[in-house]
Coordinates of C-alpha atoms in Angstrom, one line a residue:
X1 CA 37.5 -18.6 101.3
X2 CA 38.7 -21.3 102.8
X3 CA 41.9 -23.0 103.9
X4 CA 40.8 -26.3 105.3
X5 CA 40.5 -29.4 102.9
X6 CA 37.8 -30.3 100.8
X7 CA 34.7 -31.0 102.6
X8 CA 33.0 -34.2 102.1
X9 CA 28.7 -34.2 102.1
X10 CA 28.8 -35.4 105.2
X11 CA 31.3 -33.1 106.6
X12 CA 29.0 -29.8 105.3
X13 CA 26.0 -31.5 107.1
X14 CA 27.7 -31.8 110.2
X15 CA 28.6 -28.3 110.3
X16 CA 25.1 -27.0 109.8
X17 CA 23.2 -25.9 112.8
X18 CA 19.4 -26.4 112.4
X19 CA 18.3 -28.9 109.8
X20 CA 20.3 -29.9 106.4
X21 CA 22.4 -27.7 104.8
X22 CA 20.8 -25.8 101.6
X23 CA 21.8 -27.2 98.1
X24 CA 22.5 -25.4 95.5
X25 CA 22.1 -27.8 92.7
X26 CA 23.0 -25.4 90.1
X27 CA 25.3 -22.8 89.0
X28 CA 26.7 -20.2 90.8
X29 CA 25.5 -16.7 90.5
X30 CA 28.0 -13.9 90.4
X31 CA 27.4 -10.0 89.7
X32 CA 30.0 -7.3 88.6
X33 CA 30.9 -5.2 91.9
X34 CA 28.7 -3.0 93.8
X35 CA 30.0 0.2 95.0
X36 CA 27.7 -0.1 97.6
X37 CA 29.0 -3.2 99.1
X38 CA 31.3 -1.0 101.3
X39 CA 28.4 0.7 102.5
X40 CA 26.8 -2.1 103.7
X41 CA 29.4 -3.9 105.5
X42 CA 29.7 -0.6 107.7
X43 CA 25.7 -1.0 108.1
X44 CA 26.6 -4.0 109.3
X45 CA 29.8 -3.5 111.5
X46 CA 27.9 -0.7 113.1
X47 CA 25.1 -3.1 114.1
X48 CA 27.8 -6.0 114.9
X49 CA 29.5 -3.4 117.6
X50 CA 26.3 -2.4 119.0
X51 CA 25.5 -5.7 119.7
X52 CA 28.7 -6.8 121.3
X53 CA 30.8 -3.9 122.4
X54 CA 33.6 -4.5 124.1
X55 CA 34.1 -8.0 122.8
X56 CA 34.4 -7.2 119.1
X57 CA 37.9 -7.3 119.1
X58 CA 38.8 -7.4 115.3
X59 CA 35.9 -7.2 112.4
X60 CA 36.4 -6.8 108.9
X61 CA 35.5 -6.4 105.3
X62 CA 36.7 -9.4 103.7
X63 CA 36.2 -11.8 100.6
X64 CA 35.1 -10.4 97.4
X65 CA 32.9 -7.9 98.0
X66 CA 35.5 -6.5 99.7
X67 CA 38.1 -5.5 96.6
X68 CA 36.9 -3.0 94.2
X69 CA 36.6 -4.0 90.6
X70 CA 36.1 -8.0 91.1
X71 CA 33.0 -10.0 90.6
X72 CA 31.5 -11.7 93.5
X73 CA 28.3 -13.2 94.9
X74 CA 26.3 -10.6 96.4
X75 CA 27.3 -11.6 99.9
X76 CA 29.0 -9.4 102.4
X77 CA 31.6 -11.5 104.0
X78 CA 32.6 -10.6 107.8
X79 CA 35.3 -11.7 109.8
X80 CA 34.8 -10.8 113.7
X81 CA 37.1 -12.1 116.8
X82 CA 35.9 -12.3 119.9
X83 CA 37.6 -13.2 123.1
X84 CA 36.3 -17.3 122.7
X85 CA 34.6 -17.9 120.0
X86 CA 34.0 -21.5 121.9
X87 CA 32.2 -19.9 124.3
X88 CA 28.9 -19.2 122.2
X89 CA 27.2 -17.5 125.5
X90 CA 29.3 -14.7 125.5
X91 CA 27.9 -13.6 122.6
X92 CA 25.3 -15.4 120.5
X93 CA 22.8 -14.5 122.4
X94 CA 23.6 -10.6 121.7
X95 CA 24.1 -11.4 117.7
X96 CA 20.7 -12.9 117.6
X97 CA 18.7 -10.2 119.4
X98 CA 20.4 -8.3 116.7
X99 CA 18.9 -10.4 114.1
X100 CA 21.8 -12.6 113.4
X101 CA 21.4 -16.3 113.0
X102 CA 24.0 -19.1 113.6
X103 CA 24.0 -21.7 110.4
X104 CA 27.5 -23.3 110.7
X105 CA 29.5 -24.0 113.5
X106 CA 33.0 -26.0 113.6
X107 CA 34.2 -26.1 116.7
X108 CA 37.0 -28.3 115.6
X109 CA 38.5 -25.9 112.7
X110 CA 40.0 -22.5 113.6
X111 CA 36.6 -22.4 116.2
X112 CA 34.7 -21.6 113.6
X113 CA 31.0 -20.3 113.7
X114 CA 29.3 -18.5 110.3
X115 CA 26.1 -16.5 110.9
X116 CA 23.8 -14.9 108.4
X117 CA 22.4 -11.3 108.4
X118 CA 19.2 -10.1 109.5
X119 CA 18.3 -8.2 106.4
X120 CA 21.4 -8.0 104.1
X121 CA 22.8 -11.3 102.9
X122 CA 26.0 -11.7 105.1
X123 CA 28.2 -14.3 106.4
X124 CA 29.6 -13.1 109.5
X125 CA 32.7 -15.5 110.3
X126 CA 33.6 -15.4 114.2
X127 CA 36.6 -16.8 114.8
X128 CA 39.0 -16.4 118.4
X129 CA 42.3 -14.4 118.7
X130 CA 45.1 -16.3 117.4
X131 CA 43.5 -18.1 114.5
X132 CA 44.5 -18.7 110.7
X133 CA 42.2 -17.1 109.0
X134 CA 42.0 -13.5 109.8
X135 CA 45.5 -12.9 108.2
X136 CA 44.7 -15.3 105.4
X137 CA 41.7 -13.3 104.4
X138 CA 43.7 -9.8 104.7
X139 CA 46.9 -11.0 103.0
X140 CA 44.5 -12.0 99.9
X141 CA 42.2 -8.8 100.2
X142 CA 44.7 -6.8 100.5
X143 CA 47.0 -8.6 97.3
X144 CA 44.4 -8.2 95.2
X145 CA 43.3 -4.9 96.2
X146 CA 47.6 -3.7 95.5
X147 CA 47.8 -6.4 92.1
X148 CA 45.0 -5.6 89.4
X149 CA 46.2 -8.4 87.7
X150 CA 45.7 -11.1 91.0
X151 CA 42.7 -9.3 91.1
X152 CA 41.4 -10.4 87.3
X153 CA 43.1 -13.9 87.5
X154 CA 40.8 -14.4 90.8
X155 CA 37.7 -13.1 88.9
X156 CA 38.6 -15.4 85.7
X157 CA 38.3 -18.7 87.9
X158 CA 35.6 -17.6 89.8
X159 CA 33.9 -17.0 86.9
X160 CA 34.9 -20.7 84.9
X161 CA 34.0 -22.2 88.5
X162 CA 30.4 -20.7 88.6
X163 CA 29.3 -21.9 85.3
X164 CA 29.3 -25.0 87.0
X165 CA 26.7 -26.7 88.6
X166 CA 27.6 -27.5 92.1
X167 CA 25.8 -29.9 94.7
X168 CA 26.5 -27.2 97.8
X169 CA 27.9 -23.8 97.6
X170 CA 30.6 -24.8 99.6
X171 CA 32.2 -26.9 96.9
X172 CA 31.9 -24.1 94.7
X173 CA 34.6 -22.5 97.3
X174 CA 36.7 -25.7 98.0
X175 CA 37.4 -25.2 94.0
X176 CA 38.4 -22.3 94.4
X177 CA 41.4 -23.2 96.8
X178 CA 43.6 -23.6 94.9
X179 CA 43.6 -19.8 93.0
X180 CA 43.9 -18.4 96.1
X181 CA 46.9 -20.5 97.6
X182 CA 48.4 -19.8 94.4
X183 CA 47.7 -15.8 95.2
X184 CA 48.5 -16.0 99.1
X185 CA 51.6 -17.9 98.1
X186 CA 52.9 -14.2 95.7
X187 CA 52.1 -12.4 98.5
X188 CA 54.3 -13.8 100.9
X189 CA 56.9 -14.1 98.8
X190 CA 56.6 -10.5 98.7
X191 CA 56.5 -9.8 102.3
X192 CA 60.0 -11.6 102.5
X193 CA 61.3 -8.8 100.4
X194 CA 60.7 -6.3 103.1
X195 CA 63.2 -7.9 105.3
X196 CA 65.6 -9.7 103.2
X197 CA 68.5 -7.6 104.2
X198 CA 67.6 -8.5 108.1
X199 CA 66.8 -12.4 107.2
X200 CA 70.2 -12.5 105.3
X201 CA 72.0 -11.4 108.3
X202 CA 70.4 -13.5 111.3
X203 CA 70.6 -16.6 109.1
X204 CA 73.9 -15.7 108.6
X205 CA 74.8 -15.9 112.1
X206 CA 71.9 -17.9 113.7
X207 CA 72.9 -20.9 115.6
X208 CA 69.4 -22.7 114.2
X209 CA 70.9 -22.3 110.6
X210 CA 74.4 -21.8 110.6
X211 CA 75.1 -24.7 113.5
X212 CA 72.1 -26.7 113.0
X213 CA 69.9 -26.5 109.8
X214 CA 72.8 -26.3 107.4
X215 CA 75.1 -28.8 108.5
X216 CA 72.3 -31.8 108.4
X217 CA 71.3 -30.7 105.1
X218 CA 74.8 -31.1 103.7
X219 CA 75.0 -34.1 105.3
X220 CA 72.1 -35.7 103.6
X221 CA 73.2 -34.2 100.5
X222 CA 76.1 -36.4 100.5
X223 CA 79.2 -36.2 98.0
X224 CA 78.0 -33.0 95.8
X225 CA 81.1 -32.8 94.1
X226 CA 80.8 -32.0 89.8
X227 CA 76.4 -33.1 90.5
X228 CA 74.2 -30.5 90.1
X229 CA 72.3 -29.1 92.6
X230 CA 68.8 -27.3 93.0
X231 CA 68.8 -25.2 96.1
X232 CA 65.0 -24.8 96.6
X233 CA 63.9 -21.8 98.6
X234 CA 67.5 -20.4 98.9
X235 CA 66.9 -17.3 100.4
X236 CA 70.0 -15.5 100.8
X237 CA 71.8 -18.2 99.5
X238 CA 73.9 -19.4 102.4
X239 CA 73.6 -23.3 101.7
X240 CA 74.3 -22.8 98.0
X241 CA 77.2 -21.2 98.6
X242 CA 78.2 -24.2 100.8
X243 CA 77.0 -26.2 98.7
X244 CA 79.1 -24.7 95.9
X245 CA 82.1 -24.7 97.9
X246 CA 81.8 -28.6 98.1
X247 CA 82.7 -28.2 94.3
X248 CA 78.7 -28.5 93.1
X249 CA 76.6 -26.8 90.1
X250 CA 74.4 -25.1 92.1
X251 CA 71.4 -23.4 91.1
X252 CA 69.4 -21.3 93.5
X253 CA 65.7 -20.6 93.3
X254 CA 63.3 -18.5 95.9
X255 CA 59.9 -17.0 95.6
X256 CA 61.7 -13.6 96.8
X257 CA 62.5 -11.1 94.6
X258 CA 64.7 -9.4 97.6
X259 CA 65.8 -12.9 98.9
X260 CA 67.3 -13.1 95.1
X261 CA 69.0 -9.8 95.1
X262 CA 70.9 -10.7 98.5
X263 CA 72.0 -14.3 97.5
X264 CA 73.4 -12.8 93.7
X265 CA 75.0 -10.0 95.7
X266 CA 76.9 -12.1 98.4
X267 CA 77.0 -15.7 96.9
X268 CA 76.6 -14.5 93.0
X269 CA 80.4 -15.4 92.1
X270 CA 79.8 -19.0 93.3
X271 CA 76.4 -20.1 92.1
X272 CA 73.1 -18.9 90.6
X273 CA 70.4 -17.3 91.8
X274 CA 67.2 -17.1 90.0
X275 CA 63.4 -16.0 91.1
X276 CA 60.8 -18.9 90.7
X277 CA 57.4 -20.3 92.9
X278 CA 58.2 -23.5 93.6
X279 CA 54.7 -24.7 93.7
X280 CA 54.0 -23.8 89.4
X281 CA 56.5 -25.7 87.3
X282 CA 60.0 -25.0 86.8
X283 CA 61.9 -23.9 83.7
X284 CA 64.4 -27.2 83.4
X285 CA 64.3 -29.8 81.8
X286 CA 63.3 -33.4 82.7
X287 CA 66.4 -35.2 85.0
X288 CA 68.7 -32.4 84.2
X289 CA 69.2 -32.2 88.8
X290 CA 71.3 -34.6 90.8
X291 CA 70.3 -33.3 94.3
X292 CA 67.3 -31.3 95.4
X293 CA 67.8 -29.6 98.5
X294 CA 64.8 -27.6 99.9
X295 CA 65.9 -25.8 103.5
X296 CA 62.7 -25.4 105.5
X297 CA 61.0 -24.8 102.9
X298 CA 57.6 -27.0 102.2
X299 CA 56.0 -25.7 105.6
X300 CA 54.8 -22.8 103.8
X301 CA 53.1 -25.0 101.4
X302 CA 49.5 -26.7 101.9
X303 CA 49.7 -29.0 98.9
X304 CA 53.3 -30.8 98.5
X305 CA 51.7 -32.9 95.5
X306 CA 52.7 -30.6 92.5
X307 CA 55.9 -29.4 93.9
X308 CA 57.0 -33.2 94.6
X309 CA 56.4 -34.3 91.5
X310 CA 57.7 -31.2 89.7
X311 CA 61.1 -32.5 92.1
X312 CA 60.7 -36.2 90.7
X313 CA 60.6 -34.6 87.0
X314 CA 63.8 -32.4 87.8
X315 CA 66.1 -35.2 89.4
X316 CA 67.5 -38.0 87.1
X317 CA 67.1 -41.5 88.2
X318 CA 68.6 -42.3 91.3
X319 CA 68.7 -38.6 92.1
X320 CA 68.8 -37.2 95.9
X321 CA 66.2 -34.8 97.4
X322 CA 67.0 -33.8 101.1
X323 CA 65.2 -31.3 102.8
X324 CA 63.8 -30.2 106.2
X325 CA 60.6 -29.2 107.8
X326 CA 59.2 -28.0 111.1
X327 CA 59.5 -30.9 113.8
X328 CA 55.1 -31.7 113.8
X329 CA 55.7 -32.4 117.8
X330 CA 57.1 -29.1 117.9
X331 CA 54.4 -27.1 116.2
X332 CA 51.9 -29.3 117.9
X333 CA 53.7 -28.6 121.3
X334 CA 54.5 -25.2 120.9
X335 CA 51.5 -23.5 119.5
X336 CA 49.2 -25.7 121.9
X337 CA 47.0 -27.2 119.3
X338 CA 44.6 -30.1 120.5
X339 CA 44.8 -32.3 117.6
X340 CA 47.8 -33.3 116.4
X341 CA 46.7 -34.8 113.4
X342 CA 44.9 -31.6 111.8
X343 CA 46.7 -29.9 109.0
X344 CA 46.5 -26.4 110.3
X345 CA 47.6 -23.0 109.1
X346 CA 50.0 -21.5 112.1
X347 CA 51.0 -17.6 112.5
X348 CA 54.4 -17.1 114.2
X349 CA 56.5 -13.9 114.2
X350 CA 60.2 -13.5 113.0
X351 CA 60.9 -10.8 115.1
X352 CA 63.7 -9.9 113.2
X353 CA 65.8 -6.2 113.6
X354 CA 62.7 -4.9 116.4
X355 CA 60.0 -5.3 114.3
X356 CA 57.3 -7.3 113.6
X357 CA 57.9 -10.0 110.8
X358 CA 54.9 -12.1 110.4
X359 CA 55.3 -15.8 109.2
X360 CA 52.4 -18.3 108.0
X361 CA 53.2 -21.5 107.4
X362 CA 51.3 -25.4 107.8
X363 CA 52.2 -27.7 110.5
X364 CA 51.0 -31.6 109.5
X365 CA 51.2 -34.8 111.4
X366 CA 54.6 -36.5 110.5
X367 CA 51.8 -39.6 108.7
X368 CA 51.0 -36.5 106.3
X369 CA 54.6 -36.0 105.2
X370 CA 55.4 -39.6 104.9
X371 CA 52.3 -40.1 102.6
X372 CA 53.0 -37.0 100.2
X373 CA 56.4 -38.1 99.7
X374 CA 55.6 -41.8 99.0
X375 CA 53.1 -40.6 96.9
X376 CA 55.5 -38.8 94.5
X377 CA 56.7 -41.9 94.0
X378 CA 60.1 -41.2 96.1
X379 CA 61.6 -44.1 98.5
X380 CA 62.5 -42.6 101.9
X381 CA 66.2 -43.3 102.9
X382 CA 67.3 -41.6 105.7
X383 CA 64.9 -39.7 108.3
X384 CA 66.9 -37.9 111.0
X385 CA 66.4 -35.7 114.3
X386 CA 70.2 -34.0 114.4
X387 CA 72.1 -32.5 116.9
X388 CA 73.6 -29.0 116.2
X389 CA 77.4 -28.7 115.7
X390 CA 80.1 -28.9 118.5
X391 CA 80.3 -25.0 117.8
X392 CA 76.9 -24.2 118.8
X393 CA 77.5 -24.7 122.5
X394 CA 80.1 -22.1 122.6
X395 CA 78.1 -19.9 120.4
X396 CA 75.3 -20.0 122.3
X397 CA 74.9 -22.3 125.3
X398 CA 71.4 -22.0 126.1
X399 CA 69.9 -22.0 122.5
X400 CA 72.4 -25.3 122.1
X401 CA 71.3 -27.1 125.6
X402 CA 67.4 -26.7 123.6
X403 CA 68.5 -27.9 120.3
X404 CA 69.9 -30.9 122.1
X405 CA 67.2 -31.8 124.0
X406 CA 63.7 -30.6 121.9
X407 CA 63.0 -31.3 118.4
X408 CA 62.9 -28.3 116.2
X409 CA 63.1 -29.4 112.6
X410 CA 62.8 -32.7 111.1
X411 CA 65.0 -34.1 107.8
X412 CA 64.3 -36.1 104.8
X413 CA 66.7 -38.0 102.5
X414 CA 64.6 -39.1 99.8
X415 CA 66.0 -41.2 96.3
X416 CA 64.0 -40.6 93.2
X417 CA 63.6 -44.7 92.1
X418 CA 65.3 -45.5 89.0

């Protein structure tokens, strides 16, 4: 499982150790599950910590193999972190007097290295703290495991996937990408439910929305009076009820089930709320929206293509989409990446109420959002940097003085042409 795009021939090559990279040249070959699979990842993780002690700091049972009742390749997938996965000394040595045997290493995505088993055939993914893909693999492990039906929706691609011949195994799991976004994507939407009640409230309240996020949205919204509007991503439906207030049709849409519930409850007797995934198509009908709005909201998409051009087929001629995103010098900045022009899955934490509220979401080279929106055939007409409301400094001084000075989000008004 992968979250990177689409690797090129060249770009599997590259990451192959010792020689050319195998090809498969065929179909792919996948077996109903093994109870014994189980078994011998913990063969495995027992040989894995012997090797490395102290420095196995998270390993795993992931991928297939790893959810009872699905069809897989017979290949035990492993993910391990280790202090620096960069620093190959620390540790490769020990793995191969063990038996295992570096075949991939990508230094330049997530750190990653993939080594093969000594007698069971493994892929042992070592990644360091921090990285994307540990909770990406649990998150879909773990939906499927909990959702029979994710579970048997996976299995039904894999299974139209392997029939097909394929140059290098690796496309055979690029294919598959897009299944699993689709299935991350439920899940998250379902960890939102958790904490609706403690999102509603801080956004509420929160300088960054209330003072700041909300305000340049409306702004680029322009005159909403008697238009309808599509509040993408509404989650407790704070901008829809502004938005309603400034005498629009407003229909509200999030992924949320428990995002939903809040926004009917508190903003019901102004506007609509309704449950749908933005990135699958959308029960209207063609140019029945005058404005799109979409509230920090495509971040926690990889692909924007299908959910542009489900916005395109939505607005009528001439019709408004505004919508804001993670500043990419911020991400970039803050999360200390060294290439600013990867697209990179990021892990920050809410922190909402004292507990922990985990958040994944993409962070892009502004290039990248430029592109996706030309692409969907929209004409860019405003792209601002704002300034939070007057009110913010006597809300909250400090958190004002930094949205002054730092960007934090970035914002789009875009004009579907005529």
């Amino acid at each position: 499982m992968t979250s990177q795009e689409a690797l090129s021939d060249g770009e599997i090559q590259a990451g192959w150790v010792a020689g050319d990279a195998p090809q498969l040249e065929s179909t792919v070959l996948l077996v109903d599950y093994d109870p014994e699979w189980p078994e011998l990842f913990e063969r495995e993780a027992d040989r894995i910590r012997g090797a490395l002690g102290e420095r196995v700091l998270v390993l795993e049972h992931v991928g297939s193999t790893s959810v009872p009742g699905l069809c897989a390749k017979p290949c035990i997938d492993i993910v391990l972190e280790v202090p620096d996965s960069d620093d190959e000394d620390a540790y490769l040595p020990a793995l191969e007097a063990a038996g295992y045997r570096l075949v991939i290493r990508e230094p330049d995505w997530e750190k990653h290295r993939c080594f093969k088993g000594p007698d069971t055939n493994v892929n042992l993914h070592v990644y360091s703290p921090g990285n994307g893909q540990t909770p990406r693999y649990r998150l879909f492990r773990d939906r499927m495991r909990a959702h029979p039906e994710e579970r048997d929706l996976y299995a039904a691609k894999k299974r139209e996937l392997a029939a097909k011949e394929w140059k290098y195994v690796q496309n055979y799991a690029d294919a598959k990408t897009e299944v699993i976004d689709e299935i991350i994507g439920r899940a998250r939407a379902e960890q939102y439910d958790g904490y609706s009640e403690a999102y509603a409230a801080h956004a509420g309240k929160s300088v960054t929305n209330a003072l700041y996020d909300r305000p340049a949205i409306l702004d680029l919204a322009g005159d909403v009076d008697g238009k309808r509007v599509l509040d993408v991503g509404c989650a407790a439906g704070h901008l829809s009820a502004l938005l309603a207030g400034r005498g629009a049709d407003v229909l509200g849409v999030d992924a949320s089930a428990g995002m939903v519930a809040v926004a009917r409850r508190e903003f019901g007797d102004v506007a609509r709320f309704e449950q749908a995934d933005v990135s699958r198509p959308l029960d209207l009908a063609d140019g029945s929206i005058d404005v799109v709005t979409a509230s920090l909201v495509l971040h926690y998409l990889k692909d924007w293509a299908a959910t542009l051009a489900e916005f395109r087929r939505v607005l009528r001629p001439g019709g408004v989409l505004a919508f804001s995103v993670h500043h990419p010098g911020e991400d970039w900045h803050w999360f200390g990446k060294d290439d600013y022009f990867q697209v990179e899955l990021l892990e920050d934490d809410f922190g909402l109420d004292g507990k922990p509220h985990p958040v994944r979401f993409y962070r892009r080279p502004l290039s990248w959002t430029f592109a996706a929106v030309r692409d969907a055939g929209f004409a860019v007409d405003r792209l601002v940097e704002p300034m939070p409301a007057p009110e913010a400094a006597e809300a909250d001084p400090k958190w004002a003085h930094t949205l002054r000075t730092r960007p934090r989000f970035l914002y789009f008004r875009a004009v579907s042409p005529a």
